PDB file of C-alpha atoms in Angstrom:
ATOM      1  CA  UNK O   1      -0.224  -0.325   0.454  1.00 57.00           C
ATOM      2  CA  UNK O   2       1.228   3.227  -0.736  1.00 56.00           C
ATOM      3  CA  UNK O   3       0.860   5.161   2.122  1.00 45.00           C
ATOM      4  CA  UNK O   4       0.256   8.964   1.040  1.00 49.00           C
ATOM      5  CA  UNK O   5      -1.536  11.327   2.955  1.00 42.00           C
ATOM      6  CA  UNK O   6      -3.545  13.825   1.188  1.00 36.00           C
ATOM      7  CA  UNK O   7      -1.838  16.601   3.312  1.00 35.00           C
ATOM      8  CA  UNK O   8       0.525  18.075   1.209  1.00 40.00           C
ATOM      9  CA  UNK O   9      -0.641  21.914   0.661  1.00 39.00           C
ATOM     10  CA  UNK O  10      -4.008  21.096  -1.260  1.00 39.00           C
ATOM     11  CA  UNK O  11      -6.905  20.385   1.101  1.00 36.00           C
ATOM     12  CA  UNK O  12      -8.732  23.281   1.642  1.00 35.00           C
ATOM     13  CA  UNK O  13      -8.454  24.189  -2.186  1.00 37.00           C
ATOM     14  CA  UNK O  14      -9.270  21.285  -2.656  1.00 36.00           C
ATOM     15  CA  UNK O  15     -12.397  21.078  -0.548  1.00 34.00           C
ATOM     16  CA  UNK O  16     -13.379  23.862  -2.298  1.00 35.00           C
ATOM     17  CA  UNK O  17     -13.156  22.552  -5.594  1.00 44.00           C
ATOM     18  CA  UNK O  18     -15.018  19.657  -7.528  1.00 57.00           C
ATOM     19  CA  UNK O  19     -14.698  18.536 -11.290  1.00 88.00           C
ATOM     20  CA  UNK O  20     -12.170  18.162 -13.587  1.00 96.00           C
ATOM     21  CA  UNK O  21     -11.128  22.084 -11.607  1.00 95.00           C
ATOM     22  CA  UNK O  22      -9.990  19.257  -8.513  1.00 96.00           C
ATOM     23  CA  UNK O  23      -7.811  17.829 -10.777  1.00 97.00           C
ATOM     24  CA  UNK O  24      -5.477  19.810 -11.175  1.00 97.00           C
ATOM     25  CA  UNK O  25      -5.125  20.081  -7.240  1.00 97.00           C
ATOM     26  CA  UNK O  26      -2.971  16.579  -7.280  1.00 98.00           C
ATOM     27  CA  UNK O  27      -2.928  13.254  -9.181  1.00 98.00           C
ATOM     28  CA  UNK O  28      -3.887  12.231  -5.928  1.00 96.00           C
ATOM     29  CA  UNK O  29      -6.979  14.380  -6.199  1.00 96.00           C
ATOM     30  CA  UNK O  30      -7.089  13.467 -10.170  1.00 96.00           C
ATOM     31  CA  UNK O  31      -7.233   9.767  -9.353  1.00 94.00           C
ATOM     32  CA  UNK O  32      -9.975  10.480  -6.389  1.00 91.00           C
ATOM     33  CA  UNK O  33     -12.539  10.686  -9.312  1.00 94.00           C
ATOM     34  CA  UNK O  34     -13.833   7.891 -11.319  1.00 93.00           C
ATOM     35  CA  UNK O  35     -13.766  10.287 -14.420  1.00 95.00           C
ATOM     36  CA  UNK O  36     -10.071  11.140 -14.074  1.00 96.00           C
ATOM     37  CA  UNK O  37      -8.858   7.816 -13.473  1.00 94.00           C
ATOM     38  CA  UNK O  38     -10.592   7.028 -16.495  1.00 96.00           C
ATOM     39  CA  UNK O  39      -9.946   9.971 -18.851  1.00 97.00           C
ATOM     40  CA  UNK O  40      -5.754   9.725 -17.525  1.00 97.00           C
ATOM     41  CA  UNK O  41      -6.048   5.829 -18.079  1.00 96.00           C
ATOM     42  CA  UNK O  42      -6.839   6.498 -21.548  1.00 96.00           C
ATOM     43  CA  UNK O  43      -4.284   9.065 -21.884  1.00 98.00           C
ATOM     44  CA  UNK O  44      -1.466   7.309 -20.593  1.00 98.00           C
ATOM     45  CA  UNK O  45      -2.200   4.206 -23.161  1.00 96.00           C
ATOM     46  CA  UNK O  46      -1.851   6.623 -25.655  1.00 96.00           C
ATOM     47  CA  UNK O  47       1.479   7.671 -23.894  1.00 96.00           C
ATOM     48  CA  UNK O  48       2.496   3.678 -24.292  1.00 96.00           C
ATOM     49  CA  UNK O  49       2.421   4.173 -20.645  1.00 97.00           C
ATOM     50  CA  UNK O  50      -1.039   1.611 -19.323  1.00 96.00           C
ATOM     51  CA  UNK O  51       0.946  -0.381 -17.602  1.00 97.00           C
ATOM     52  CA  UNK O  52       1.839   2.169 -15.057  1.00 98.00           C
ATOM     53  CA  UNK O  53      -1.553   3.310 -13.984  1.00 97.00           C
ATOM     54  CA  UNK O  54      -3.047  -0.888 -14.384  1.00 96.00           C
ATOM     55  CA  UNK O  55       0.593  -1.198 -12.130  1.00 98.00           C
ATOM     56  CA  UNK O  56      -0.245   1.154  -9.156  1.00 97.00           C
ATOM     57  CA  UNK O  57      -4.019  -0.181  -9.378  1.00 94.00           C
ATOM     58  CA  UNK O  58      -3.232  -3.227  -8.496  1.00 96.00           C
ATOM     59  CA  UNK O  59      -1.276  -2.694  -5.892  1.00 97.00           C
ATOM     60  CA  UNK O  60      -3.960  -1.066  -4.211  1.00 95.00           C
ATOM     61  CA  UNK O  61      -6.291  -3.890  -5.086  1.00 95.00           C
ATOM     62  CA  UNK O  62      -3.567  -6.768  -3.072  1.00 98.00           C
ATOM     63  CA  UNK O  63      -3.150  -3.843  -0.464  1.00 96.00           C
ATOM     64  CA  UNK O  64      -7.369  -3.909   0.194  1.00 96.00           C
ATOM     65  CA  UNK O  65      -7.204  -7.417  -0.009  1.00 97.00           C
ATOM     66  CA  UNK O  66      -8.118  -8.774   3.978  1.00 96.00           C
ATOM     67  CA  UNK O  67      -7.660 -12.872   2.605  1.00 96.00           C
ATOM     68  CA  UNK O  68      -4.468 -13.812   2.865  1.00 95.00           C
ATOM     69  CA  UNK O  69      -5.026 -16.094  -0.273  1.00 96.00           C
ATOM     70  CA  UNK O  70      -6.451 -14.566  -1.971  1.00 97.00           C
ATOM     71  CA  UNK O  71      -3.820 -11.789  -1.851  1.00 97.00           C
ATOM     72  CA  UNK O  72      -0.501 -14.178  -2.214  1.00 97.00           C
ATOM     73  CA  UNK O  73      -2.311 -15.031  -5.338  1.00 97.00           C
ATOM     74  CA  UNK O  74      -2.657 -11.503  -6.298  1.00 98.00           C
ATOM     75  CA  UNK O  75       0.804 -11.089  -5.598  1.00 98.00           C
ATOM     76  CA  UNK O  76       2.261 -14.255  -7.930  1.00 98.00           C
ATOM     77  CA  UNK O  77       0.138 -11.961 -10.409  1.00 98.00           C
ATOM     78  CA  UNK O  78       1.575  -8.307  -9.963  1.00 98.00           C
ATOM     79  CA  UNK O  79       5.208 -10.062  -9.598  1.00 98.00           C
ATOM     80  CA  UNK O  80       4.505 -11.896 -12.492  1.00 98.00           C
ATOM     81  CA  UNK O  81       2.630  -9.349 -15.069  1.00 98.00           C
ATOM     82  CA  UNK O  82       4.757  -5.699 -13.790  1.00 98.00           C
ATOM     83  CA  UNK O  83       8.091  -7.635 -11.864  1.00 98.00           C
ATOM     84  CA  UNK O  84       9.340 -10.876 -13.218  1.00 97.00           C
ATOM     85  CA  UNK O  85      12.097 -11.117 -16.071  1.00 96.00           C
ATOM     86  CA  UNK O  86      10.288 -11.482 -18.905  1.00 96.00           C
ATOM     87  CA  UNK O  87       7.058  -9.822 -17.907  1.00 98.00           C
ATOM     88  CA  UNK O  88       3.886  -9.217 -20.213  1.00 97.00           C
ATOM     89  CA  UNK O  89       3.685  -5.128 -19.176  1.00 98.00           C
ATOM     90  CA  UNK O  90       7.195  -4.425 -17.127  1.00 98.00           C
ATOM     91  CA  UNK O  91       6.690  -2.140 -15.675  1.00 98.00           C
ATOM     92  CA  UNK O  92      10.515   0.862 -15.020  1.00 97.00           C
ATOM     93  CA  UNK O  93      11.226   0.224 -11.400  1.00 98.00           C
ATOM     94  CA  UNK O  94      14.835   0.596  -9.862  1.00 98.00           C
ATOM     95  CA  UNK O  95      17.047  -2.809  -8.665  1.00 98.00           C
ATOM     96  CA  UNK O  96      16.608  -2.078  -4.625  1.00 98.00           C
ATOM     97  CA  UNK O  97      12.230  -1.911  -5.017  1.00 98.00           C
ATOM     98  CA  UNK O  98      12.533  -5.187  -7.152  1.00 98.00           C
ATOM     99  CA  UNK O  99      14.371  -7.437  -4.571  1.00 98.00           C
ATOM    100  CA  UNK O 100      12.925  -5.566  -2.174  1.00 97.00           C
ATOM    101  CA  UNK O 101       9.317  -6.998  -3.478  1.00 98.00           C
ATOM    102  CA  UNK O 102      11.011 -10.219  -4.397  1.00 98.00           C
ATOM    103  CA  UNK O 103      12.752 -11.291  -1.223  1.00 97.00           C
ATOM    104  CA  UNK O 104       9.346 -11.076  -0.320  1.00 97.00           C
ATOM    105  CA  UNK O 105       7.282 -12.703  -2.747  1.00 97.00           C
ATOM    106  CA  UNK O 106       6.750 -15.702  -0.525  1.00 94.00           C
ATOM    107  CA  UNK O 107       6.076 -14.834   2.188  1.00 93.00           C
ATOM    108  CA  UNK O 108       3.690 -16.151   4.375  1.00 92.00           C
ATOM    109  CA  UNK O 109       0.899 -14.357   4.963  1.00 94.00           C
ATOM    110  CA  UNK O 110       1.913 -11.877   2.105  1.00 95.00           C
ATOM    111  CA  UNK O 111       2.757  -8.787   3.539  1.00 97.00           C
ATOM    112  CA  UNK O 112       0.467  -5.823   2.960  1.00 96.00           C
ATOM    113  CA  UNK O 113       3.379  -3.879   2.079  1.00 97.00           C
ATOM    114  CA  UNK O 114       4.907  -5.957   0.109  1.00 98.00           C
ATOM    115  CA  UNK O 115       4.744  -3.628  -3.081  1.00 98.00           C
ATOM    116  CA  UNK O 116       4.840  -0.991  -1.479  1.00 98.00           C
ATOM    117  CA  UNK O 117       8.452   1.131  -2.480  1.00 98.00           C
ATOM    118  CA  UNK O 118       7.350  -0.269  -5.989  1.00 98.00           C
ATOM    119  CA  UNK O 119       4.496   1.247  -6.035  1.00 98.00           C
ATOM    120  CA  UNK O 120       5.409   3.744  -4.688  1.00 98.00           C
ATOM    121  CA  UNK O 121       8.287   5.132  -7.216  1.00 98.00           C
ATOM    122  CA  UNK O 122       5.653   3.886 -10.303  1.00 98.00           C
ATOM    123  CA  UNK O 123       3.265   6.557  -8.929  1.00 98.00           C
ATOM    124  CA  UNK O 124       6.033   8.655  -9.274  1.00 98.00           C
ATOM    125  CA  UNK O 125       6.251   8.271 -12.385  1.00 98.00           C
ATOM    126  CA  UNK O 126       3.088   8.740 -13.247  1.00 98.00           C
ATOM    127  CA  UNK O 127       3.660  12.276 -10.535  1.00 98.00           C
ATOM    128  CA  UNK O 128       6.500  14.224 -12.780  1.00 98.00           C
ATOM    129  CA  UNK O 129       6.016  12.928 -15.465  1.00 98.00           C
ATOM    130  CA  UNK O 130       2.928  11.650 -17.283  1.00 98.00           C
ATOM    131  CA  UNK O 131       0.545  13.846 -14.690  1.00 99.00           C
ATOM    132  CA  UNK O 132       1.324  17.423 -16.030  1.00 98.00           C
ATOM    133  CA  UNK O 133       1.357  16.697 -19.780  1.00 98.00           C
ATOM    134  CA  UNK O 134      -2.042  14.879 -19.146  1.00 98.00           C
ATOM    135  CA  UNK O 135      -3.098  18.371 -17.764  1.00 98.00           C
ATOM    136  CA  UNK O 136      -1.884  19.558 -20.963  1.00 98.00           C
ATOM    137  CA  UNK O 137      -3.622  17.290 -22.465  1.00 98.00           C
ATOM    138  CA  UNK O 138      -6.822  16.647 -25.156  1.00 97.00           C
ATOM    139  CA  UNK O 139      -8.890  14.362 -22.955  1.00 97.00           C
ATOM    140  CA  UNK O 140      -8.194  17.252 -20.691  1.00 98.00           C
ATOM    141  CA  UNK O 141      -9.659  19.768 -22.436  1.00 97.00           C
ATOM    142  CA  UNK O 142     -12.301  17.727 -23.450  1.00 97.00           C
ATOM    143  CA  UNK O 143     -13.636  16.961 -20.316  1.00 97.00           C
ATOM    144  CA  UNK O 144     -13.348  20.103 -19.379  1.00 96.00           C
ATOM    145  CA  UNK O 145     -16.087  20.878 -22.102  1.00 96.00           C
ATOM    146  CA  UNK O 146     -17.546  18.214 -20.872  1.00 95.00           C
ATOM    147  CA  UNK O 147     -17.728  19.319 -17.803  1.00 94.00           C
ATOM    148  CA  UNK O 148     -18.616  23.694 -17.951  1.00 94.00           C
ATOM    149  CA  UNK O 149     -21.883  22.363 -20.100  1.00 94.00           C
ATOM    150  CA  UNK O 150     -22.428  19.704 -17.243  1.00 93.00           C
ATOM    151  CA  UNK O 151     -22.451  16.128 -19.332  1.00 94.00           C
ATOM    152  CA  UNK O 152     -20.353  13.313 -17.931  1.00 92.00           C
ATOM    153  CA  UNK O 153     -16.768  12.572 -19.440  1.00 91.00           C
ATOM    154  CA  UNK O 154     -16.119  11.209 -22.051  1.00 94.00           C
ATOM    155  CA  UNK O 155     -14.452   8.606 -21.117  1.00 94.00           C
ATOM    156  CA  UNK O 156     -16.379   7.344 -17.889  1.00 86.00           C
ATOM    157  CA  UNK O 157     -18.788   4.679 -19.613  1.00 76.00           C
ATOM    158  CA  UNK O 158     -22.104   3.560 -17.824  1.00 50.00           C
ATOM    159  CA  UNK O 159     -19.928   0.385 -17.101  1.00 43.00           C
ATOM    160  CA  UNK O 160     -17.516   2.448 -15.291  1.00 53.00           C
ATOM    161  CA  UNK O 161     -19.765   4.293 -13.498  1.00 47.00           C
ATOM    162  CA  UNK O 162     -21.725   1.324 -12.177  1.00 41.00           C
ATOM    163  CA  UNK O 163     -18.076  -0.947 -10.794  1.00 38.00           C
ATOM    164  CA  UNK O 164     -16.892   2.400  -8.272  1.00 38.00           C
ATOM    165  CA  UNK O 165     -18.695   1.114  -5.912  1.00 35.00           C
ATOM    166  CA  UNK O 166     -17.616  -2.579  -6.882  1.00 34.00           C
ATOM    167  CA  UNK O 167     -19.591  -6.037  -6.831  1.00 30.00           C
ATOM    168  CA  UNK O 168     -19.411  -6.597  -3.313  1.00 35.00           C
ATOM    169  CA  UNK O 169     -20.420  -3.055  -1.608  1.00 34.00           C
ATOM    170  CA  UNK O 170     -16.804  -2.529  -1.535  1.00 38.00           C
ATOM    171  CA  UNK O 171     -15.402   0.951  -1.191  1.00 42.00           C
ATOM    172  CA  UNK O 172     -13.796   2.399  -4.815  1.00 45.00           C
ATOM    173  CA  UNK O 173     -10.143   3.346  -4.917  1.00 49.00           C
ATOM    174  CA  UNK O 174     -11.165   7.475  -5.190  1.00 45.00           C
ATOM    175  CA  UNK O 175     -13.265   6.599  -1.704  1.00 45.00           C
ATOM    176  CA  UNK O 176     -10.177   4.782  -0.413  1.00 46.00           C
ATOM    177  CA  UNK O 177      -7.592   7.985  -1.660  1.00 48.00           C
ATOM    178  CA  UNK O 178     -10.096  10.446   0.081  1.00 45.00           C
ATOM    179  CA  UNK O 179      -8.616   8.122   3.183  1.00 43.00           C
ATOM    180  CA  UNK O 180      -5.929   8.038   5.086  1.00 32.00           C
ATOM    181  CA  UNK O 181      -3.469   4.964   4.279  1.00 32.00           C
ATOM    182  CA  UNK O 182      -3.473   4.003   8.457  1.00 32.00           C
ATOM    183  CA  UNK O 183      -8.033   3.764   7.449  1.00 35.00           C
ATOM    184  CA  UNK O 184      -8.793   2.176   4.099  1.00 32.00           C
ATOM    185  CA  UNK O 185      -7.262  -0.806   4.381  1.00 33.00           C
ATOM    186  CA  UNK O 186      -9.851  -1.415   7.229  1.00 38.00           C
ATOM    187  CA  UNK O 187     -12.754   0.757   5.359  1.00 33.00           C
ATOM    188  CA  UNK O 188     -12.754  -1.919   2.328  1.00 34.00           C
ATOM    189  CA  UNK O 189     -13.111  -5.472   1.079  1.00 36.00           C
ATOM    190  CA  UNK O 190     -11.454  -7.192  -1.443  1.00 37.00           C
ATOM    191  CA  UNK O 191     -13.123  -8.565  -4.574  1.00 38.00           C
ATOM    192  CA  UNK O 192     -14.581  -4.658  -6.319  1.00 38.00           C
ATOM    193  CA  UNK O 193     -15.358  -4.459  -9.526  1.00 38.00           C
ATOM    194  CA  UNK O 194     -12.125  -2.497 -11.240  1.00 41.00           C
ATOM    195  CA  UNK O 195     -12.671   0.975 -12.211  1.00 41.00           C
ATOM    196  CA  UNK O 196     -10.792   1.774 -14.701  1.00 47.00           C
ATOM    197  CA  UNK O 197     -10.917   0.365 -18.943  1.00 43.00           C
ATOM    198  CA  UNK O 198      -8.265  -2.377 -18.004  1.00 39.00           C
ATOM    199  CA  UNK O 199      -9.640  -3.773 -20.943  1.00 45.00           C
ATOM    200  CA  UNK O 200      -6.892  -1.305 -22.882  1.00 45.00           C
ATOM    201  CA  UNK O 201      -4.647  -2.903 -24.577  1.00 42.00           C
ATOM    202  CA  UNK O 202      -0.914  -3.687 -22.804  1.00 43.00           C
ATOM    203  CA  UNK O 203       1.267  -1.249 -24.940  1.00 42.00           C
ATOM    204  CA  UNK O 204       4.215  -2.605 -23.488  1.00 40.00           C
ATOM    205  CA  UNK O 205       3.707  -5.889 -25.977  1.00 42.00           C
ATOM    206  CA  UNK O 206       4.098  -3.224 -28.901  1.00 41.00           C
ATOM    207  CA  UNK O 207       7.168  -1.688 -28.274  1.00 39.00           C
ATOM    208  CA  UNK O 208      10.651  -2.300 -26.861  1.00 40.00           C
ATOM    209  CA  UNK O 209      11.288   0.146 -24.388  1.00 41.00           C
ATOM    210  CA  UNK O 210       9.284   1.457 -21.054  1.00 41.00           C
ATOM    211  CA  UNK O 211       8.554   4.485 -20.058  1.00 39.00           C
TER     212      UNK O 211
END
């Protein structure tokens, strides 16, 4: 779990803002809005960096999973997909973060913070690299126009909107980002449906380099 508090100077402004305007307050606020997260995922797919948000979201799901067996299965899935040699959707983390996860991968029960170091690095890649470009992107502009006209987000489909709360009543990733990390794991249950359009084709399989 990436223990990211929402207190880095944005709280007062965030309370007074809403909709697309809130997204410019920080990546945390963007990801806390289902429409913002969906638009950002679409942008990243065009940037050939969709694996970053998929990895970040998978880590959020992992750290919120209370069942030990399910968490162990998720740990192996995340490792094989994003961190293992020959991974299908590799993310660009340093050797120390990869080693930190590898050393505890088969520990029982699977540590809740197993991928914390790697997740933080990918969050920062998105925050300092992709996020500023997203704020100047066509996706952001399209969402802003829709917001001004009182229209729904063009990237948040009916399907993703219906699943933001989870099929079993679990809180969405949006809700989790609005809480402290220490309380989030106590308030959420595993098994909720995905917020983002994860059926996007994985660009990492089609290119020879990664962000």
